[in-house]
Amino acid sequence: MSVITYRQALRDTLRAEMLRDDDVLLLGEEIGLFEGSYKITEGLLNEFGEQRVRDTPISEEGFVGAAVGTAMMGLRPVVELMTINFSLIAVDQIINHAAKVYGMFGGQTSVPMVIRTPGGGGQQLGATHSQNIELFYAFVPGLKVLAPSSPADAAAMLRAAVRDDDPVMLLENLGLYNSKGEVPDGDESVAEIGRAAVTREGSDITLIGYSRMAAMSLRVAEELAEQDVSVEVVDLRSLRPLDRQTVVDSVRKTGCAVIAEDDWLTYGIGAEVAASIQEGAFDYLDAPVRRVAMAEVPLPYAKPLENAALPSTESITTAVKETLSAVGKRVG
């Protein structure tokens, strides 16, 4: 077992998949000579050459479109978008082409491509470079949207994305790149797309998150355990398809739930999860489902304001305690 960063897990997995399958190639801005803005592709140009590691012009619509065509011809391109915010430039290629080709042509042509892209706030990158707009893509049939929270999951989910025959968006939160975790040596496990994980079992309340919020939820659960509160943490992992059953099963056990997300509150992923709980576990609920999310503002650049706008362990803890209070359990 090795302890590595989320960044290293992604880089090692990309390399392993390129060694495994000659049809895997990389496209993106500055992924070759510069080795990627976040060094996920470090050393891969030297090892695999320009035919398989392609530096592209600053033209997201162009190189995402090229990847769609490449995938339709039978290769397995992995596109790096420097930030999910730049996906807005390529949204036509993602939503109207990658997601729809298989259905529009009666299943005659699949689009086995991956779009890797980081997002999220907390890095003082300002309003246009700090967004969590995964909802846009989780909304679209034909796409699969993954959001790993740990190095081991980043590796297993990237492996699954590369080998999948549908277009997959793998969302990497900037705040997780330097996080560390255990990854089994020689591990080649492939995650099941559409499967959530109970990352900590508990009995008092269900705390649901994904990506950075799943990691933060685990910290909250550990802290509350010291106050005799048993929190069950569900990491969604896959936003589309969404594993509603694991969420419902957990809430049926605990009787209450808090959802933590990095995106804006209204119309967000949490709203979909709350609706799933209402449909599948309404009779088991002892308190309303609570959501904790980012303030509904363009994310400020100033650090104190940025911190104030983002969800935190404190805001999640408060929501958990208030929900437990509503069901008659007082916490220290």
Short mmCIF file of C-alpha atoms in Angstrom, two decimals, residues 165-330:
data_model
loop_
_atom_site.label_atom_id
_atom_site.label_comp_id
_atom_site.label_asym_id
_atom_site.label_seq_id
_atom_site.Cartn_x
_atom_site.Cartn_y
_atom_site.Cartn_z
CA ASP A 165 -17.76 3.16 -24.40
CA ASP A 166 -19.72 6.32 -23.59
CA PRO A 167 -18.48 9.91 -23.14
CA VAL A 168 -17.45 10.43 -19.53
CA MET A 169 -16.66 13.65 -17.71
CA LEU A 170 -14.26 13.15 -14.82
CA LEU A 171 -14.43 16.13 -12.47
CA GLU A 172 -11.36 16.87 -10.37
CA ASN A 173 -11.63 19.46 -7.60
CA LEU A 174 -8.64 21.81 -7.39
CA GLY A 175 -8.71 21.54 -3.62
CA LEU A 176 -8.07 17.79 -3.80
CA TYR A 177 -4.98 17.66 -6.03
CA ASN A 178 -2.54 17.69 -3.09
CA SER A 179 -4.67 15.52 -0.81
CA LYS A 180 -3.13 12.16 0.06
CA GLY A 181 -4.54 8.71 0.52
CA GLU A 182 -3.72 5.04 0.40
CA VAL A 183 -3.68 3.31 -2.98
CA PRO A 184 -2.94 -0.43 -3.13
CA ASP A 185 0.33 -1.21 -4.91
CA GLY A 186 -0.30 -2.64 -8.34
CA ASP A 187 -4.00 -1.95 -8.01
CA GLU A 188 -5.87 -2.23 -11.31
CA SER A 189 -9.40 -2.13 -9.94
CA VAL A 190 -12.01 -0.51 -12.15
CA ALA A 191 -14.73 1.46 -10.40
CA GLU A 192 -18.36 0.68 -11.13
CA ILE A 193 -19.82 3.78 -12.73
CA GLY A 194 -23.12 4.66 -11.07
CA ARG A 195 -22.21 3.26 -7.67
CA ALA A 196 -21.99 5.40 -4.53
CA ALA A 197 -19.96 4.37 -1.51
CA VAL A 198 -20.68 4.39 2.21
CA THR A 199 -17.27 5.65 3.32
CA ARG A 200 -18.15 5.63 7.02
CA GLU A 201 -20.97 3.72 8.64
CA GLY A 202 -23.16 5.36 11.27
CA SER A 203 -26.61 5.26 12.82
CA ASP A 204 -27.66 8.80 13.88
CA ILE A 205 -27.68 10.74 10.60
CA THR A 206 -26.68 10.41 6.93
CA LEU A 207 -24.24 12.96 5.53
CA ILE A 208 -24.04 12.96 1.73
CA GLY A 209 -21.39 14.62 -0.43
CA TYR A 210 -19.22 14.22 -3.50
CA SER A 211 -15.74 15.28 -4.52
CA ARG A 212 -14.30 17.80 -2.01
CA MET A 213 -17.47 17.75 0.05
CA ALA A 214 -17.27 13.97 0.47
CA ALA A 215 -13.78 14.33 1.89
CA MET A 216 -14.91 17.19 4.13
CA SER A 217 -17.93 15.16 5.28
CA LEU A 218 -15.61 12.42 6.50
CA ARG A 219 -13.70 14.96 8.62
CA VAL A 220 -16.97 16.23 10.08
CA ALA A 221 -18.04 12.68 10.93
CA GLU A 222 -14.71 12.00 12.64
CA GLU A 223 -15.00 15.16 14.73
CA LEU A 224 -18.60 14.46 15.72
CA ALA A 225 -17.73 10.91 16.72
CA GLU A 226 -15.79 12.47 19.61
CA GLN A 227 -19.11 13.95 20.77
CA ASP A 228 -20.84 10.57 20.63
CA VAL A 229 -22.56 11.24 17.30
CA SER A 230 -22.62 8.41 14.78
CA VAL A 231 -22.61 9.88 11.25
CA GLU A 232 -22.95 7.72 8.17
CA VAL A 233 -21.15 9.27 5.19
CA VAL A 234 -22.26 8.55 1.63
CA ASP A 235 -19.89 9.56 -1.17
CA LEU A 236 -21.96 9.88 -4.35
CA ARG A 237 -18.89 9.39 -6.61
CA SER A 238 -21.05 9.21 -9.75
CA LEU A 239 -23.39 12.12 -10.45
CA ARG A 240 -24.82 10.57 -13.61
CA PRO A 241 -25.87 7.85 -13.31
CA LEU A 242 -26.78 8.61 -9.70
CA ASP A 243 -26.91 5.76 -7.19
CA ARG A 244 -30.18 6.72 -5.53
CA GLN A 245 -30.62 3.35 -3.79
CA THR A 246 -27.51 3.62 -1.62
CA VAL A 247 -28.65 7.07 -0.48
CA VAL A 248 -32.19 5.89 0.23
CA ASP A 249 -31.01 2.79 2.10
CA SER A 250 -28.82 4.92 4.35
CA VAL A 251 -31.57 7.45 5.13
CA ARG A 252 -34.03 4.66 5.85
CA LYS A 253 -31.54 3.47 8.47
CA THR A 254 -30.72 6.83 10.11
CA GLY A 255 -33.99 8.72 9.62
CA CYS A 256 -32.41 12.06 8.67
CA ALA A 257 -29.95 13.54 6.19
CA VAL A 258 -27.74 16.50 5.37
CA ILE A 259 -26.39 17.03 1.85
CA ALA A 260 -23.15 18.97 1.33
CA GLU A 261 -22.19 20.33 -2.08
CA ASP A 262 -19.73 22.87 -3.46
CA ASP A 263 -22.09 24.27 -6.07
CA TRP A 264 -24.92 26.77 -5.65
CA LEU A 265 -27.86 25.63 -3.55
CA THR A 266 -30.81 26.08 -5.87
CA TYR A 267 -31.25 23.66 -8.78
CA GLY A 268 -28.06 21.86 -7.68
CA ILE A 269 -27.04 18.21 -7.32
CA GLY A 270 -28.30 18.36 -3.74
CA ALA A 271 -31.80 19.19 -4.94
CA GLU A 272 -31.81 16.00 -7.03
CA VAL A 273 -30.55 13.95 -4.08
CA ALA A 274 -33.17 15.50 -1.77
CA ALA A 275 -35.88 14.62 -4.30
CA SER A 276 -34.59 11.04 -4.38
CA ILE A 277 -34.81 10.83 -0.60
CA GLN A 278 -38.32 12.25 -0.66
CA GLU A 279 -39.38 9.65 -3.21
CA GLY A 280 -37.63 6.67 -1.61
CA ALA A 281 -37.47 7.33 2.12
CA PHE A 282 -40.19 9.88 2.96
CA ASP A 283 -41.88 7.61 5.50
CA TYR A 284 -38.59 7.07 7.31
CA LEU A 285 -37.68 10.77 7.71
CA ASP A 286 -37.80 12.24 11.21
CA ALA A 287 -36.71 15.73 10.07
CA PRO A 288 -36.56 17.73 6.83
CA VAL A 289 -33.56 17.08 4.59
CA ARG A 290 -30.98 19.88 4.95
CA ARG A 291 -28.63 21.14 2.24
CA VAL A 292 -25.34 22.97 2.73
CA ALA A 293 -23.90 24.69 -0.34
CA MET A 294 -22.07 27.70 -1.66
CA ALA A 295 -23.56 31.18 -1.30
CA GLU A 296 -25.51 32.18 -4.38
CA VAL A 297 -23.07 34.78 -5.61
CA PRO A 298 -20.26 34.89 -8.17
CA LEU A 299 -17.36 33.62 -6.05
CA PRO A 300 -15.38 36.63 -4.72
CA TYR A 301 -11.61 36.94 -5.25
CA ALA A 302 -10.86 38.42 -1.80
CA LYS A 303 -9.89 35.53 0.47
CA PRO A 304 -12.11 36.40 3.47
CA LEU A 305 -15.12 36.75 1.17
CA GLU A 306 -14.25 33.56 -0.76
CA ASN A 307 -14.03 31.62 2.50
CA ALA A 308 -17.32 33.07 3.65
CA ALA A 309 -19.07 32.01 0.43
CA LEU A 310 -17.88 28.40 0.39
CA PRO A 311 -19.30 25.60 2.53
CA SER A 312 -17.04 24.60 5.42
CA THR A 313 -16.71 21.93 8.08
CA GLU A 314 -18.30 24.44 10.47
CA SER A 315 -21.37 25.01 8.27
CA ILE A 316 -21.81 21.28 7.69
CA THR A 317 -21.40 20.55 11.41
CA THR A 318 -24.00 23.18 12.27
CA ALA A 319 -26.50 21.68 9.82
CA VAL A 320 -25.90 18.20 11.24
CA LYS A 321 -26.37 19.39 14.83
CA GLU A 322 -29.53 21.33 13.99
CA THR A 323 -30.99 18.32 12.20
CA LEU A 324 -30.16 16.04 15.10
CA SER A 325 -31.72 18.57 17.49
CA ALA A 326 -34.90 18.46 15.41
CA VAL A 327 -35.13 14.71 15.98
CA GLY A 328 -34.49 15.06 19.70
CA LYS A 329 -30.78 14.26 19.92
CA ARG A 330 -28.74 17.02 21.53
#
